[in-house]
CSV table of C-alpha atoms in Angstrom, one decimal:
chain,number,residue,atom,x,y,z
I,1,MET,CA,-18.1,-2.4,-8.5
I,2,ALA,CA,-17.4,1.2,-7.6
I,3,GLU,CA,-14.0,2.5,-6.5
I,4,SER,CA,-13.3,3.3,-2.8
I,5,SER,CA,-10.8,5.6,-1.2
I,6,ASP,CA,-8.8,2.7,0.1
I,7,GLY,CA,-7.7,2.3,-3.5
I,8,ALA,CA,-9.7,-0.9,-4.0
I,9,GLN,CA,-13.0,-1.9,-5.4
I,10,ALA,CA,-15.7,-1.0,-3.0
I,11,SER,CA,-17.7,2.1,-2.0
I,12,ASP,CA,-18.3,3.9,1.2
I,13,ASP,CA,-21.7,4.0,2.8
I,14,ASP,CA,-21.5,7.8,2.4
I,15,GLY,CA,-20.8,10.3,-0.4
I,16,PRO,CA,-22.1,11.3,-3.8
I,17,PRO,CA,-23.2,8.9,-6.5
I,18,ARG,CA,-20.8,6.4,-7.7
I,19,ARG,CA,-18.7,7.1,-10.8
I,20,PRO,CA,-17.5,4.8,-13.6
I,21,ARG,CA,-14.1,3.2,-13.1
I,22,ASP,CA,-11.1,5.3,-14.3
I,23,LEU,CA,-8.9,3.1,-16.3
I,24,SER,CA,-5.9,5.3,-15.8
I,25,ILE,CA,-6.3,4.9,-12.0
I,26,ASP,CA,-6.6,1.1,-12.4
I,27,THR,CA,-3.5,1.2,-14.6
I,28,LEU,CA,-1.5,2.7,-11.8
I,29,ARG,CA,-3.0,0.3,-9.3
I,30,GLY,CA,-1.9,-2.5,-11.6
I,31,LEU,CA,1.6,-1.1,-11.8
I,32,ALA,CA,1.8,-0.7,-8.0
I,33,VAL,CA,0.5,-4.1,-7.2
I,34,LEU,CA,2.7,-5.8,-9.8
I,35,LEU,CA,5.8,-4.1,-8.3
I,36,MET,CA,4.7,-5.1,-4.8
I,37,VAL,CA,4.1,-8.8,-5.7
I,38,THR,CA,7.5,-8.9,-7.4
I,39,ALA,CA,9.3,-7.3,-4.4
I,40,HIS,CA,7.6,-9.6,-1.9
I,41,THR,CA,8.4,-12.6,-4.0
I,42,ILE,CA,12.1,-11.7,-4.0
I,43,GLY,CA,12.1,-10.9,-0.3
I,44,ASP,CA,13.7,-8.1,1.8
I,45,ALA,CA,16.3,-10.4,3.4
I,46,PRO,CA,18.3,-13.5,2.6
I,47,THR,CA,16.0,-15.5,4.9
I,48,ARG,CA,12.7,-14.4,3.2
I,49,GLY,CA,11.1,-14.9,-0.2
I,50,LEU,CA,13.5,-16.4,-2.8
I,51,ARG,CA,16.3,-15.9,-0.3
I,52,VAL,CA,18.5,-14.0,-2.8
I,53,THR,CA,22.0,-12.8,-2.1
I,54,PRO,CA,22.4,-9.2,-1.0
I,55,GLY,CA,23.8,-7.2,-3.9
I,56,SER,CA,22.5,-9.5,-6.6
I,57,VAL,CA,20.4,-8.4,-9.6
I,58,TYR,CA,17.3,-9.6,-7.8
I,59,ASP,CA,18.2,-7.6,-4.7
I,60,TYR,CA,18.6,-4.6,-6.9
I,61,ILE,CA,15.2,-5.1,-8.5
I,62,TYR,CA,13.7,-5.1,-4.9
I,63,GLU,CA,15.5,-1.9,-4.0
I,64,LEU,CA,14.8,-0.2,-7.3
I,65,THR,CA,11.1,0.4,-6.6
I,66,PHE,CA,11.3,0.5,-2.8
I,67,TYR,CA,10.4,4.2,-2.6
I,68,LEU,CA,7.5,3.9,-5.1
I,69,ARG,CA,5.4,0.8,-4.4
I,70,LEU,CA,3.4,1.6,-1.3
I,71,PRO,CA,3.7,5.4,-1.8
I,72,LEU,CA,2.0,5.0,-5.2
I,73,PHE,CA,-0.8,2.9,-3.6
I,74,THR,CA,-1.3,5.7,-1.0
I,75,VAL,CA,-1.3,8.5,-3.5
I,76,ILE,CA,-4.0,6.6,-5.4
I,77,SER,CA,-6.0,6.1,-2.2
I,78,GLY,CA,-5.9,9.9,-1.5
I,79,TYR,CA,-7.0,10.7,-5.0
I,80,VAL,CA,-9.9,8.3,-4.9
I,81,TYR,CA,-10.9,9.5,-1.5
I,82,ALA,CA,-11.2,13.0,-2.8
I,83,MET,CA,-13.7,11.8,-5.4
I,84,ARG,CA,-16.1,10.9,-2.6
I,85,PRO,CA,-14.9,12.6,0.6
I,86,VAL,CA,-16.6,12.3,3.9
I,87,ARG,CA,-19.6,14.5,4.3
I,88,PRO,CA,-20.2,16.8,7.3
I,89,GLY,CA,-22.0,14.9,10.1
I,90,ARG,CA,-21.4,11.5,8.5
I,91,ALA,CA,-18.1,10.6,10.1
I,92,TRP,CA,-19.5,7.6,11.9
I,93,SER,CA,-20.9,6.1,8.7
I,94,PHE,CA,-17.6,6.8,6.9
I,95,TRP,CA,-15.6,5.1,9.7
I,96,ARG,CA,-17.9,2.1,9.7
I,97,GLY,CA,-17.5,1.6,6.0
I,98,LYS,CA,-13.7,1.8,6.3
I,99,ALA,CA,-13.6,-0.6,9.2
I,100,ARG,CA,-15.6,-3.1,7.2
I,101,ARG,CA,-13.4,-2.6,4.1
I,102,LEU,CA,-10.0,-2.7,5.9
I,103,LEU,CA,-10.3,-4.3,9.3
I,104,TRP,CA,-12.5,-7.2,8.4
I,105,PRO,CA,-10.0,-8.5,5.8
I,106,TYR,CA,-7.1,-7.7,8.2
I,107,LEU,CA,-8.5,-9.9,10.9
I,108,THR,CA,-9.4,-12.7,8.6
I,109,VAL,CA,-6.5,-12.9,6.2
I,110,ALA,CA,-3.8,-12.0,8.7
I,111,SER,CA,-5.0,-14.7,11.1
I,112,LEU,CA,-5.1,-17.2,8.2
I,113,TYR,CA,-1.6,-16.3,7.1
I,114,PHE,CA,-0.3,-16.7,10.7
I,115,VAL,CA,-1.8,-20.2,10.9
I,116,ILE,CA,-0.5,-21.3,7.5
I,117,GLN,CA,3.0,-20.0,8.4
I,118,LYS,CA,2.9,-22.2,11.5
I,119,ILE,CA,1.7,-25.4,9.9
I,120,VAL,CA,3.2,-25.4,6.3
I,121,PRO,CA,6.8,-26.6,6.1
I,122,GLY,CA,9.1,-24.1,4.3
I,123,ALA,CA,7.1,-21.0,5.2
I,124,ASN,CA,9.0,-17.9,6.3
I,125,GLU,CA,9.6,-16.9,9.9
I,126,ALA,CA,6.7,-18.6,11.7
I,127,ARG,CA,6.0,-17.0,15.1
I,128,PRO,CA,5.1,-19.0,18.3
I,129,TRP,CA,1.3,-19.5,18.9
I,130,SER,CA,1.7,-17.4,22.1
I,131,ALA,CA,2.6,-14.4,20.0
I,132,MET,CA,-0.6,-14.5,17.8
I,133,TRP,CA,-2.2,-11.7,19.8
I,134,GLU,CA,0.5,-9.4,18.6
I,135,ILE,CA,-0.6,-9.4,15.0
I,136,TYR,CA,-3.8,-7.6,16.0
I,137,VAL,CA,-2.1,-4.9,18.1
I,138,PHE,CA,1.1,-4.3,16.1
I,139,GLY,CA,1.9,-4.4,12.4
I,140,TYR,CA,2.2,-7.8,10.9
I,141,ASP,CA,4.0,-8.5,7.6
I,142,HIS,CA,2.5,-6.5,4.7
I,143,PHE,CA,-0.8,-6.2,6.5
I,144,TRP,CA,0.5,-3.3,8.5
I,145,TYR,CA,-0.6,-1.1,5.6
I,146,LEU,CA,-4.3,-1.7,6.4
I,147,GLN,CA,-3.9,-0.6,10.0
I,148,ALA,CA,-2.0,2.5,9.0
I,149,LEU,CA,-4.4,3.5,6.3
I,150,PHE,CA,-7.4,3.0,8.6
I,151,VAL,CA,-5.9,5.5,11.1
I,152,ILE,CA,-5.5,8.0,8.2
I,153,PHE,CA,-9.3,7.6,7.5
I,154,LEU,CA,-9.9,8.3,11.2
I,155,LEU,CA,-8.2,11.7,10.8
I,156,LEU,CA,-10.0,12.7,7.6
I,157,PRO,CA,-13.2,14.0,9.0
I,158,VAL,CA,-11.1,16.5,11.0
I,159,LEU,CA,-8.8,17.5,8.1
I,160,ASP,CA,-11.7,17.8,5.6
I,161,GLY,CA,-14.1,19.2,8.2
I,162,THR,CA,-11.8,22.2,8.8
I,163,ARG,CA,-11.5,22.6,5.0
I,164,LEU,CA,-7.7,22.7,5.2
I,165,LEU,CA,-7.3,20.5,2.2
I,166,TYR,CA,-9.7,22.4,0.0
I,167,LYS,CA,-7.4,25.4,-0.5
I,168,PHE,CA,-4.2,25.0,-2.4
I,169,GLU,CA,-2.0,27.0,0.0
I,170,THR,CA,-3.2,25.2,3.1
I,171,TRP,CA,-3.1,21.9,1.3
I,172,ALA,CA,0.6,22.5,0.4
I,173,ALA,CA,1.3,23.5,4.0
I,174,ALA,CA,-0.3,20.2,5.1
I,175,VAL,CA,2.0,18.2,2.8
I,176,LEU,CA,5.0,20.0,4.2
I,177,ALA,CA,3.8,19.6,7.8
I,178,ALA,CA,3.1,15.9,7.4
I,179,THR,CA,6.5,15.4,5.7
I,180,LEU,CA,8.3,17.2,8.6
I,181,LEU,CA,6.4,15.2,11.2
I,182,THR,CA,7.4,12.0,9.6
I,183,LEU,CA,11.1,13.0,9.4
I,184,LEU,CA,11.1,14.1,13.0
I,185,THR,CA,9.2,11.1,14.5
I,186,VAL,CA,9.8,7.9,12.4
I,187,GLY,CA,13.3,6.8,12.6
I,188,PRO,CA,15.1,4.4,10.2
I,189,GLU,CA,14.0,0.8,10.2
I,190,GLY,CA,15.6,-1.2,12.9
I,191,THR,CA,16.1,1.7,15.3
I,192,ARG,CA,14.3,1.5,18.6
I,193,THR,CA,13.4,4.4,20.9
I,194,ALA,CA,10.7,5.2,23.4
I,195,LEU,CA,8.8,7.0,20.7
I,196,SER,CA,9.2,4.1,18.2
I,197,ASP,CA,7.8,1.7,20.8
I,198,VAL,CA,4.7,3.9,21.0
I,199,LEU,CA,4.4,4.2,17.2
I,200,ALA,CA,4.5,0.4,16.9
I,201,TYR,CA,1.0,0.2,18.2
I,202,PHE,CA,-1.5,-0.4,15.3
I,203,SER,CA,1.3,0.7,12.9
I,204,LEU,CA,1.2,4.4,13.8
I,205,TRP,CA,4.6,4.7,12.3
I,206,GLY,CA,3.1,3.6,9.0
I,207,THR,CA,0.4,6.2,9.3
I,208,LEU,CA,3.0,8.9,9.6
I,209,ARG,CA,5.0,7.5,6.8
I,210,LEU,CA,1.9,7.3,4.5
I,211,LEU,CA,0.2,10.5,5.4
I,212,PRO,CA,2.2,12.9,3.1
I,213,PHE,CA,1.5,10.7,0.2
I,214,PHE,CA,-2.3,10.4,0.9
I,215,ILE,CA,-2.5,14.2,1.2
I,216,VAL,CA,-0.6,14.6,-2.2
I,217,GLY,CA,-3.2,12.3,-3.7
I,218,ILE,CA,-6.0,14.5,-2.5
I,219,GLY,CA,-4.2,17.5,-4.0
I,220,VAL,CA,-3.8,15.9,-7.4
I,221,ASN,CA,-7.5,15.4,-7.5
I,222,ARG,CA,-8.5,18.9,-6.3
I,223,PHE,CA,-5.7,21.0,-7.7
I,224,GLY,CA,-4.7,19.0,-10.8
I,225,ASP,CA,-4.5,22.1,-13.1
I,226,ARG,CA,-2.3,24.0,-10.7
I,227,LEU,CA,0.0,21.1,-10.2
I,228,ARG,CA,0.6,20.9,-13.9
I,229,ALA,CA,2.3,24.3,-13.8
I,230,ARG,CA,5.6,24.0,-15.7
I,231,TRP,CA,7.7,25.2,-12.8
I,232,LEU,CA,6.2,22.7,-10.4
I,233,VAL,CA,6.6,19.9,-12.9
I,234,ALA,CA,10.2,20.9,-13.5
I,235,VAL,CA,10.9,21.0,-9.7
I,236,ALA,CA,9.3,17.6,-9.2
I,237,ALA,CA,11.2,16.1,-12.1
I,238,VAL,CA,14.6,17.4,-10.8
I,239,ILE,CA,13.8,16.0,-7.3
I,240,GLY,CA,12.9,12.7,-9.0
I,241,VAL,CA,16.1,12.5,-11.0
I,242,VAL,CA,18.3,13.5,-8.1
I,243,GLY,CA,16.5,11.0,-5.8
I,244,PHE,CA,17.0,8.2,-8.4
I,245,ILE,CA,20.7,9.0,-8.7
I,246,ALA,CA,21.1,9.1,-4.9
I,247,GLN,CA,19.3,5.7,-4.6
I,248,GLN,CA,21.6,4.1,-7.2
I,249,ARG,CA,24.7,5.5,-5.5
I,250,SER,CA,23.5,4.2,-2.1
I,251,PHE,CA,22.9,0.7,-3.4
I,252,LEU,CA,26.2,0.5,-5.3
I,253,THR,CA,28.1,1.8,-2.3
I,254,ASP,CA,26.5,-0.6,0.2
I,255,PRO,CA,24.0,-3.2,-1.2
I,256,THR,CA,23.3,-4.5,2.3
I,257,ALA,CA,22.1,-1.2,3.7
I,258,THR,CA,18.4,-0.9,4.6
I,259,PRO,CA,16.6,1.8,2.6
I,260,ASP,CA,14.9,4.4,4.8
I,261,ALA,CA,11.3,5.0,3.5
I,262,ALA,CA,10.7,7.6,6.2
I,263,GLY,CA,14.0,9.5,5.5
I,264,LEU,CA,14.5,12.6,3.4
I,265,LEU,CA,15.5,10.6,0.3
I,266,GLY,CA,12.5,8.3,0.5
I,267,LEU,CA,10.0,11.0,1.1
I,268,SER,CA,11.2,13.6,-1.4
I,269,TYR,CA,11.9,11.1,-4.1
I,270,GLY,CA,8.7,9.2,-3.5
I,271,LEU,CA,6.5,12.3,-3.3
I,272,ALA,CA,7.9,13.8,-6.5
I,273,THR,CA,7.8,10.6,-8.5
I,274,THR,CA,4.4,9.4,-7.4
I,275,GLY,CA,2.9,12.9,-7.8
I,276,LEU,CA,4.1,13.0,-11.4
I,277,LEU,CA,2.8,9.6,-12.1
I,278,MET,CA,-0.6,10.5,-10.8
I,279,THR,CA,-0.7,13.9,-12.5
I,280,PHE,CA,0.3,12.6,-16.0
I,281,ARG,CA,-1.2,9.1,-15.7
I,282,ARG,CA,-2.3,7.1,-18.8
I,283,ALA,CA,-4.6,4.1,-19.3
I,284,TRP,CA,-3.2,0.8,-20.4
I,285,LYS,CA,-5.7,-2.1,-20.4
I,286,PRO,CA,-3.4,-5.0,-19.4
I,287,LEU,CA,-2.3,-3.2,-16.3
I,288,ALA,CA,-5.8,-1.8,-15.7
I,289,VAL,CA,-7.2,-5.4,-15.6
I,290,ILE,CA,-4.8,-6.3,-12.9
I,291,GLY,CA,-5.5,-3.0,-11.1
I,292,HIS,CA,-9.2,-3.8,-11.0
I,293,TYR,CA,-8.4,-6.7,-8.6
I,294,SER,CA,-5.6,-4.8,-6.7
I,295,PHE,CA,-7.1,-5.1,-3.2
I,296,ALA,CA,-7.6,-8.8,-3.5
I,297,ILE,CA,-4.1,-9.2,-4.9
I,298,TYR,CA,-2.6,-7.1,-2.1
I,299,LEU,CA,-4.4,-9.2,0.5
I,300,LEU,CA,-3.9,-12.7,-0.9
I,301,HIS,CA,-0.8,-12.6,-3.1
I,302,VAL,CA,1.4,-14.1,-0.3
I,303,PHE,CA,-0.5,-17.4,-0.5
I,304,GLY,CA,0.1,-17.7,-4.2
I,305,THR,CA,3.7,-16.6,-4.2
I,306,ALA,CA,4.7,-18.7,-1.1
I,307,GLY,CA,2.7,-21.7,-2.2
I,308,CYS,CA,4.2,-21.6,-5.7
I,309,ARG,CA,7.7,-21.3,-4.3
I,310,VAL,CA,7.3,-24.3,-1.9
I,311,ILE,CA,5.7,-26.5,-4.5
I,312,VAL,CA,8.0,-25.7,-7.4
I,313,THR,CA,11.2,-26.0,-5.4
I,314,ARG,CA,10.0,-29.4,-4.2
I,315,LEU,CA,9.7,-30.4,-7.8
I,316,GLY,CA,13.4,-29.6,-8.3
I,317,VAL,CA,13.2,-26.2,-9.8
I,318,ASP,CA,15.9,-24.0,-8.3
I,319,ASP,CA,16.5,-21.4,-11.0
I,320,THR,CA,15.8,-18.0,-9.4
I,321,ALA,CA,14.5,-16.3,-12.6
I,322,THR,CA,12.1,-19.2,-13.3
I,323,LEU,CA,10.9,-19.1,-9.7
I,324,LEU,CA,10.4,-15.4,-9.8
I,325,VAL,CA,8.3,-15.5,-12.9
I,326,LEU,CA,6.1,-18.4,-11.7
I,327,CYS,CA,5.6,-17.0,-8.2
I,328,VAL,CA,4.7,-13.6,-9.5
I,329,ALA,CA,2.2,-15.1,-11.9
I,330,CYS,CA,0.6,-17.2,-9.1
I,331,GLY,CA,0.6,-14.2,-6.8
I,332,VAL,CA,-1.4,-12.1,-9.3
I,333,ALA,CA,-3.6,-14.8,-10.8
I,334,GLY,CA,-4.5,-16.6,-7.6
I,335,PRO,CA,-6.2,-13.7,-5.8
I,336,ILE,CA,-8.1,-12.8,-9.0
I,337,VAL,CA,-9.5,-16.3,-9.2
I,338,ALA,CA,-10.2,-16.2,-5.5
I,339,GLN,CA,-12.2,-13.0,-5.7
I,340,LEU,CA,-14.2,-14.3,-8.6
I,341,ILE,CA,-15.0,-17.4,-6.6
I,342,VAL,CA,-16.0,-15.8,-3.3
I,343,SER,CA,-17.7,-12.7,-4.7
I,344,PRO,CA,-21.2,-14.4,-5.1
I,345,PHE,CA,-21.1,-15.4,-1.4
I,346,LYS,CA,-21.6,-12.6,1.2
I,347,TRP,CA,-20.4,-14.9,4.0
I,348,LEU,CA,-17.1,-15.2,2.2
I,349,ARG,CA,-16.6,-11.8,0.5
I,350,LEU,CA,-17.2,-9.7,3.6
I,351,PRO,CA,-14.6,-11.3,5.9
I,352,LEU,CA,-12.1,-11.9,3.1
I,353,LEU,CA,-12.5,-8.7,1.0
I,354,GLY,CA,-14.6,-6.4,3.1
I,355,ILE,CA,-17.2,-6.1,0.3
I,356,LYS,CA,-20.9,-5.9,1.3
């Protein structure tokens, strides 16, 4: 199965011939999805996931990779897109392929998840049936990422059509502009303004948050040699170290504070670190195997982690470390098995995974 620019395992209906899989890319996919499953298993609040205590070691694990998980996915998506960019005059075909790959699974899996949360005892934060329409208009749980990424793909025929991202200087200016736009428009989580109400539609806030990382991924593909310049690597490393120290200081000062992924720390630290990881990536087969199924794991892991948590706790297991290991294992293995089962059947793989 060929790679696609959504960072998963499919191809567009457009572009040059397919290339063999890059194990170093799959390795980073595996790392990103493993971090994400672990974080979602732990939960971002005392009422979600394993319901851990704020300030605990598990809460610290969640916070430690907060600025890296989805940014790394997005940098990978930008990099893979640049391998097979949209061709002039083929925007409609490009959009159609992305709608199939991202929106079909969104509609199917998000709807299924909503229903299961309603009917399964012990599920997190079930919404009333009357609010079901909202999950298609606004962001819903981790599925908001699919909405936000699709909007980025809507913009790409314009960005690449003007050739802005094919010259290093204008690409760097685009990264800076996208970063400034995010800083100026997307406020901290929990804040509500007239603009944030508008950006809530179809997770436009997420599009703004992800766009700098996607553009960085494109640049790593197109300008990899220039980005390996010693002075650029040194600057990125310094930003990464300073960002890491600032993150630790923030957590130790107030473990209950909500990290701001769209703030200066989140953007600068995330851009520098994920850019370095992409530029100097290496292949490691165990992670690459997981990365091969990253899209299925992203979509379906919540069924494995939540189901495992509900079943195991009913069996009397209440040790948090044991629950974490078992739930992460189910969250990774379950979707892999599901993909292997549904892949032979078009009527299943299209709505669940967006694969033709």
